[in-house]
Coordinates of C-alpha atoms in Angstrom, one line a residue:
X1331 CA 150.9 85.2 -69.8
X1332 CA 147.8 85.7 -71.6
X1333 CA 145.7 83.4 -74.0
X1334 CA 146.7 83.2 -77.7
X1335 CA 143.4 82.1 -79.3
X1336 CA 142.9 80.4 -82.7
X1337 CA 139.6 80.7 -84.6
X1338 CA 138.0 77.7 -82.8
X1339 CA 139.7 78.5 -79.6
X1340 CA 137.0 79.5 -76.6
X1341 CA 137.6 81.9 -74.7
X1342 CA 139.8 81.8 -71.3
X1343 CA 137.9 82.0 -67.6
X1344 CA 137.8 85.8 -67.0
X1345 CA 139.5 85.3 -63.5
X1346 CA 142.7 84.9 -66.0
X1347 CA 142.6 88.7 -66.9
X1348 CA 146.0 90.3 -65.8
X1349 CA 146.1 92.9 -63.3
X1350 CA 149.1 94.5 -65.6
X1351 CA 147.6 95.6 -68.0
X1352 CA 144.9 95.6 -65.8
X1353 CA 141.8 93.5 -67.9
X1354 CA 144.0 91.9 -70.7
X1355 CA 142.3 88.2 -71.2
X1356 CA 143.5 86.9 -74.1
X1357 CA 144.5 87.6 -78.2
X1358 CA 144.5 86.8 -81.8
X1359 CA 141.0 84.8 -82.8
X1360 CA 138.5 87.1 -85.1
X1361 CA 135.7 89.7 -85.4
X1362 CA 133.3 87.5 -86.9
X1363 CA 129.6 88.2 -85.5
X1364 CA 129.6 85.0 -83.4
X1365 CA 132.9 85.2 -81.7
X1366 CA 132.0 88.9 -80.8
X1367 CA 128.4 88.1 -79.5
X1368 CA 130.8 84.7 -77.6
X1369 CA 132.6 87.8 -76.1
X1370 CA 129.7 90.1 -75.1
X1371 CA 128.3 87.2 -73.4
X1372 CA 130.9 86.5 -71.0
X1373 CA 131.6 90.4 -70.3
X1374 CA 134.9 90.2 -72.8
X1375 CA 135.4 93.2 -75.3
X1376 CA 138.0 94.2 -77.8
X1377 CA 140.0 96.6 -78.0
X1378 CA 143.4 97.0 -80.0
X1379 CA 145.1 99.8 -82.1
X1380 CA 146.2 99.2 -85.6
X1381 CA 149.3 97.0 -86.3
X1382 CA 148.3 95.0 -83.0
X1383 CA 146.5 91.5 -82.8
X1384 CA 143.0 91.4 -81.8
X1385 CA 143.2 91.9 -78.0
X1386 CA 140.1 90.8 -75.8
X1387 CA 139.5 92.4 -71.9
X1388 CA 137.3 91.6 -69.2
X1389 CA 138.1 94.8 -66.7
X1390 CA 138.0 95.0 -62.8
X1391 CA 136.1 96.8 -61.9
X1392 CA 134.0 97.4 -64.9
X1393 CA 132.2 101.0 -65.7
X1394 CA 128.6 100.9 -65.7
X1395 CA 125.8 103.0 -66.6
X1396 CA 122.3 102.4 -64.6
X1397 CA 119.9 103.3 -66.9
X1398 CA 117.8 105.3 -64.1
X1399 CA 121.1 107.0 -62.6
X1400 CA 121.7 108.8 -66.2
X1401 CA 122.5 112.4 -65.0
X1402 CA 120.8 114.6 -67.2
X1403 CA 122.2 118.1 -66.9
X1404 CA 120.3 121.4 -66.9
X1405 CA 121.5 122.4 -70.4
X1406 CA 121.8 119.3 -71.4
X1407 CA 117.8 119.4 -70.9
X1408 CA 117.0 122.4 -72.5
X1409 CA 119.0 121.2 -75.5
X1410 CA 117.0 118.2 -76.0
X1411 CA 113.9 120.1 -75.4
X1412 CA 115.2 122.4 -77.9
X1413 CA 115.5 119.1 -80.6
X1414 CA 112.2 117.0 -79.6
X1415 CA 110.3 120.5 -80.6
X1416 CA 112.1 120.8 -84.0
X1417 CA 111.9 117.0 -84.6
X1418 CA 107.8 117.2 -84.3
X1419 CA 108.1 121.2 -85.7
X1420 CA 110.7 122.8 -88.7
X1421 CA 112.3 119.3 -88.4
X1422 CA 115.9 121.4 -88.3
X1423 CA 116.9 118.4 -85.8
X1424 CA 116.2 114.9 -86.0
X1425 CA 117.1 112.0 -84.0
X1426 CA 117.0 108.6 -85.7
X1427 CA 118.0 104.9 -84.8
X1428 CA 119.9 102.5 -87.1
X1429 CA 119.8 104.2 -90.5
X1430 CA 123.4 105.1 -91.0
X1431 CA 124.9 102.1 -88.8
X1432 CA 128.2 102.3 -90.1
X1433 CA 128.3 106.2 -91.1
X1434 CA 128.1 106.2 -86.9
X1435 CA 131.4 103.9 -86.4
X1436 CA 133.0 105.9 -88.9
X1437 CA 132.1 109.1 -87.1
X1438 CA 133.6 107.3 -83.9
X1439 CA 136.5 106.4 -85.7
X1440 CA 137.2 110.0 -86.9
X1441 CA 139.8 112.5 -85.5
X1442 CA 139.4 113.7 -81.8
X1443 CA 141.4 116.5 -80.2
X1444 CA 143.9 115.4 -77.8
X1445 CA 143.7 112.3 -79.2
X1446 CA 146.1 110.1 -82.3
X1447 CA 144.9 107.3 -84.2
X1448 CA 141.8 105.2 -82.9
X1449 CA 141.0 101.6 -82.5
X1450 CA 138.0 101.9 -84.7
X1451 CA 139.6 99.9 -87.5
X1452 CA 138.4 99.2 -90.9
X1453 CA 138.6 95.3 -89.1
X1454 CA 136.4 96.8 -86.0
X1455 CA 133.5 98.7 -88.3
X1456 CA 133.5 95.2 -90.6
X1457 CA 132.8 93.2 -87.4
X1458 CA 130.4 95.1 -85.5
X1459 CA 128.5 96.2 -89.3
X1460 CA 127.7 92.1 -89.3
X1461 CA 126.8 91.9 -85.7
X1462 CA 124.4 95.3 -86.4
X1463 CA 122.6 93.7 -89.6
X1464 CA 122.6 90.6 -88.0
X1465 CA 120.3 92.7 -85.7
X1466 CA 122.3 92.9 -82.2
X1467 CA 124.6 95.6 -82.6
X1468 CA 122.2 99.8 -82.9
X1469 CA 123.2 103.4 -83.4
X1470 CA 121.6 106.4 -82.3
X1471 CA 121.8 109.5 -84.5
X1472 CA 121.6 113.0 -84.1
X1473 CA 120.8 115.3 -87.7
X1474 CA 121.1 118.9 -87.9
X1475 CA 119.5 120.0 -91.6
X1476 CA 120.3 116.8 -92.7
X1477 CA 123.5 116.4 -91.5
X1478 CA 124.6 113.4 -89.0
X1479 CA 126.6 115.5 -86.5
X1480 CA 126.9 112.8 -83.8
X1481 CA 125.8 109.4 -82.6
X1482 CA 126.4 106.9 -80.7
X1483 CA 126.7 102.9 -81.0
X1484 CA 126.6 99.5 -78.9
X1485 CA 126.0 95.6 -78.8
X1486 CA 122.4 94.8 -77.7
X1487 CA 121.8 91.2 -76.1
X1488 CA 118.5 90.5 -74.5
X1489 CA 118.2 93.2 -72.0
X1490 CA 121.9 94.0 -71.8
X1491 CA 123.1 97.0 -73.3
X1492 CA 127.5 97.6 -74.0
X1493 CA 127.7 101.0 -74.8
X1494 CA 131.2 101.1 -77.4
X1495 CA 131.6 105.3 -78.6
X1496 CA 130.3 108.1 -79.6
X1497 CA 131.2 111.6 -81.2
X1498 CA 129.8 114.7 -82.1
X1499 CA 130.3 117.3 -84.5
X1500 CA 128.5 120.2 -82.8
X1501 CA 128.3 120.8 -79.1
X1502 CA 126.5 118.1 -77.2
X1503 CA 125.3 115.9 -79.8
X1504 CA 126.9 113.1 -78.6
X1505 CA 125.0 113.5 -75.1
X1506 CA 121.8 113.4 -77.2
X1507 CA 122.2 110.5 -78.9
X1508 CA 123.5 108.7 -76.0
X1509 CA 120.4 110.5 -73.7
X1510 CA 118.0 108.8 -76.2
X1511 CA 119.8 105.8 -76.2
X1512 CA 118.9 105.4 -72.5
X1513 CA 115.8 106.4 -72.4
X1514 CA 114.7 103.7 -75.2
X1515 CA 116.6 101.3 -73.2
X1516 CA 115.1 101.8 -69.9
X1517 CA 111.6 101.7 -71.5
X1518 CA 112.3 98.6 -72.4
X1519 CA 113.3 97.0 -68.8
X1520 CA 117.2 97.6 -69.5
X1521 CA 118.7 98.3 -66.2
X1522 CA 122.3 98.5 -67.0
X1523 CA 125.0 100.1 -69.7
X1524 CA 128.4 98.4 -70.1
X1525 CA 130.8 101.2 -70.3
X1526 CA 133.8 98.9 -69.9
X1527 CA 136.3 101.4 -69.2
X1528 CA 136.6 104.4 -66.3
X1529 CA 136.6 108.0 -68.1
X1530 CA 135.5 111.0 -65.9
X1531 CA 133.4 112.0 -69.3
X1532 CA 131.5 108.4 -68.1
X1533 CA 131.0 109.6 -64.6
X1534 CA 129.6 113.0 -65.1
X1535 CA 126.5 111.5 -66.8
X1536 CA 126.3 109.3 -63.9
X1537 CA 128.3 105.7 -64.7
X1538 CA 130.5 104.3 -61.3
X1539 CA 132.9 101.2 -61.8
X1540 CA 131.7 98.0 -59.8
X1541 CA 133.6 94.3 -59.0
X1542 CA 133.6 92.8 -62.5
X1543 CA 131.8 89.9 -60.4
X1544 CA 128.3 92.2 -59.9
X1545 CA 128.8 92.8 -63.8
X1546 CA 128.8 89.2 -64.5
X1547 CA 126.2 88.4 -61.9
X1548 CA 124.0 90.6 -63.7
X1549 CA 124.7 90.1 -67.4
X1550 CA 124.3 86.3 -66.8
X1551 CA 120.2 87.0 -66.1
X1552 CA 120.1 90.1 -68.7
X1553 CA 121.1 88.5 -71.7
X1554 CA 118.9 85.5 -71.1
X1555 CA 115.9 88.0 -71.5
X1556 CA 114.3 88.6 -75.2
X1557 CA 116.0 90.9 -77.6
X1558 CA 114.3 94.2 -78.1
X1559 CA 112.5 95.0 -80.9
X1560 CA 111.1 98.3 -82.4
X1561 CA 114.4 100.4 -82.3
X1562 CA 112.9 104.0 -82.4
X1563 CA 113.8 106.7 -80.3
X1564 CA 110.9 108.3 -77.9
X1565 CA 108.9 111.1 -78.4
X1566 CA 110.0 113.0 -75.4
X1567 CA 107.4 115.9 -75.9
X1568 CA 104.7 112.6 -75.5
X1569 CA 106.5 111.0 -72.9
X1570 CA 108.6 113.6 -70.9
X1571 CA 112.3 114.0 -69.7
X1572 CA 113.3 111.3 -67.2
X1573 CA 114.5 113.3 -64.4
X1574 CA 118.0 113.5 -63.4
X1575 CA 119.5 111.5 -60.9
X1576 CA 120.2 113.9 -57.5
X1577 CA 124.2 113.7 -56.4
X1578 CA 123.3 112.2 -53.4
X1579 CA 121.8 109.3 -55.4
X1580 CA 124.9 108.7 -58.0
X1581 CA 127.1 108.8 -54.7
X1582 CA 125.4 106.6 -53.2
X1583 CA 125.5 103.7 -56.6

């Protein structure tokens, strides 16, 4: 049986998680900014559909991105080649970070193929929109003449990173906001992405699962770290494209 929690109830031991459903810690409590950064500091998420209470996980094993195992495709190369030319040339693509926090969510939160409802409710964009201008929750965004046509968004806590969605509009836009995403973070000594959840989209750009204890063990020395500042994405024409990391390497995570 899980934990119900009221507002001033901490959190359970995340040893409690069931196995069935496999990561389900605890429920009820709110979104406020403190109780989610309470979460994100002891490797608990939410994550709950509409019409359900708030439901907090701590999953085993837990999804991971290393920021120097991002796989970074051929094409997926070529496009952001394409996009770091226009955004210093004709500016026909731009990439910006944390100017339309919320316009992100809601882009997250829109209709996907293969796919009903979402659990980006209006509760979930209120929360994490207080934990972004409260300065630890970013977005990365992708502008084609003006128009956002993907993004991405996460929780930011020292040098720990929890990646939470993304979505795209045209082809592959989600990939490049997430691709500058990394590459900011790993500039800036970030060595891991919380992905939370296994999804073979996760693993072909290079995430693996791994015991929710390594997770912990390294969240526990990340978040004590400074929070980043400066939230700009890099110049990649200045700086070049990270190389991807070889199969043998991501097998080998």
């Amino acid at each position: 049986m899980i934990a119900w929690l009221n507002i001033d109830t901490p959190f359970p031991d995340v040893s409690r998680a069931l196995k069935d459903p496999a990561g389900l810690l605890a429920a009820g409590a709110d979104l406020s900014p403190p109780r989610l950064l309470e979460a994100y500091r002891q490797g608990i998420f939410p994550w709950f559909s509409e019409g359900q209470p708030i439901l907090w996980w701590s999953t085993d094993p837990r999804m991971v991105l290393r920021t120097d195992r991002f796989t970074v495709s051929d094409s997926l190369k070529k496009t952001l080649r394409r996009i770091e030319r226009s955004r210093h040339g004709d500016r026909l693509w731009q990439v910006t970070f944390d100017t339309v926090f919320e316009q992100v969510m809601r882009g997250c939160a829109g209709p996907r193929r293969h796919e009903q409802g979402t659990w980006i409710s209006p509760e979930i964009i209120e929360g994490y929109t207080g934990l972004h201008q409260a300065g630890y929750a970013h977005s990365s965004e992708v502008w084609l003449n003006g128009e956002l046509v993907g993004g991405a968004y996460g929780v930011a806590i020292g040098r720990m990173f929890y990646g939470e969605s993304m979505f795209a509009r045209v082809s592959d836009a989600s990939k490049v906001a997430l691709a500058h995403l990394v590459f900011f973070l790993r500039s800036h000594g970030v060595e891991m992405i919380d992905c939370q959840q296994e999804t073979s989209h996760l693993a072909s750009l290079g995430a693996r699962p791994i015991p929710r204890d390594d997770f912990l063990r390294h969240l526990r020395g990340a978040i004590r770290e400074p929070q980043i500042h400066g939230w700009q994405p890099l110049n990649l024409l200045e700086t070049g494209i990270p190389p991807a990391a070889s199969a043998a390497r991501v097998a080998r995570a």
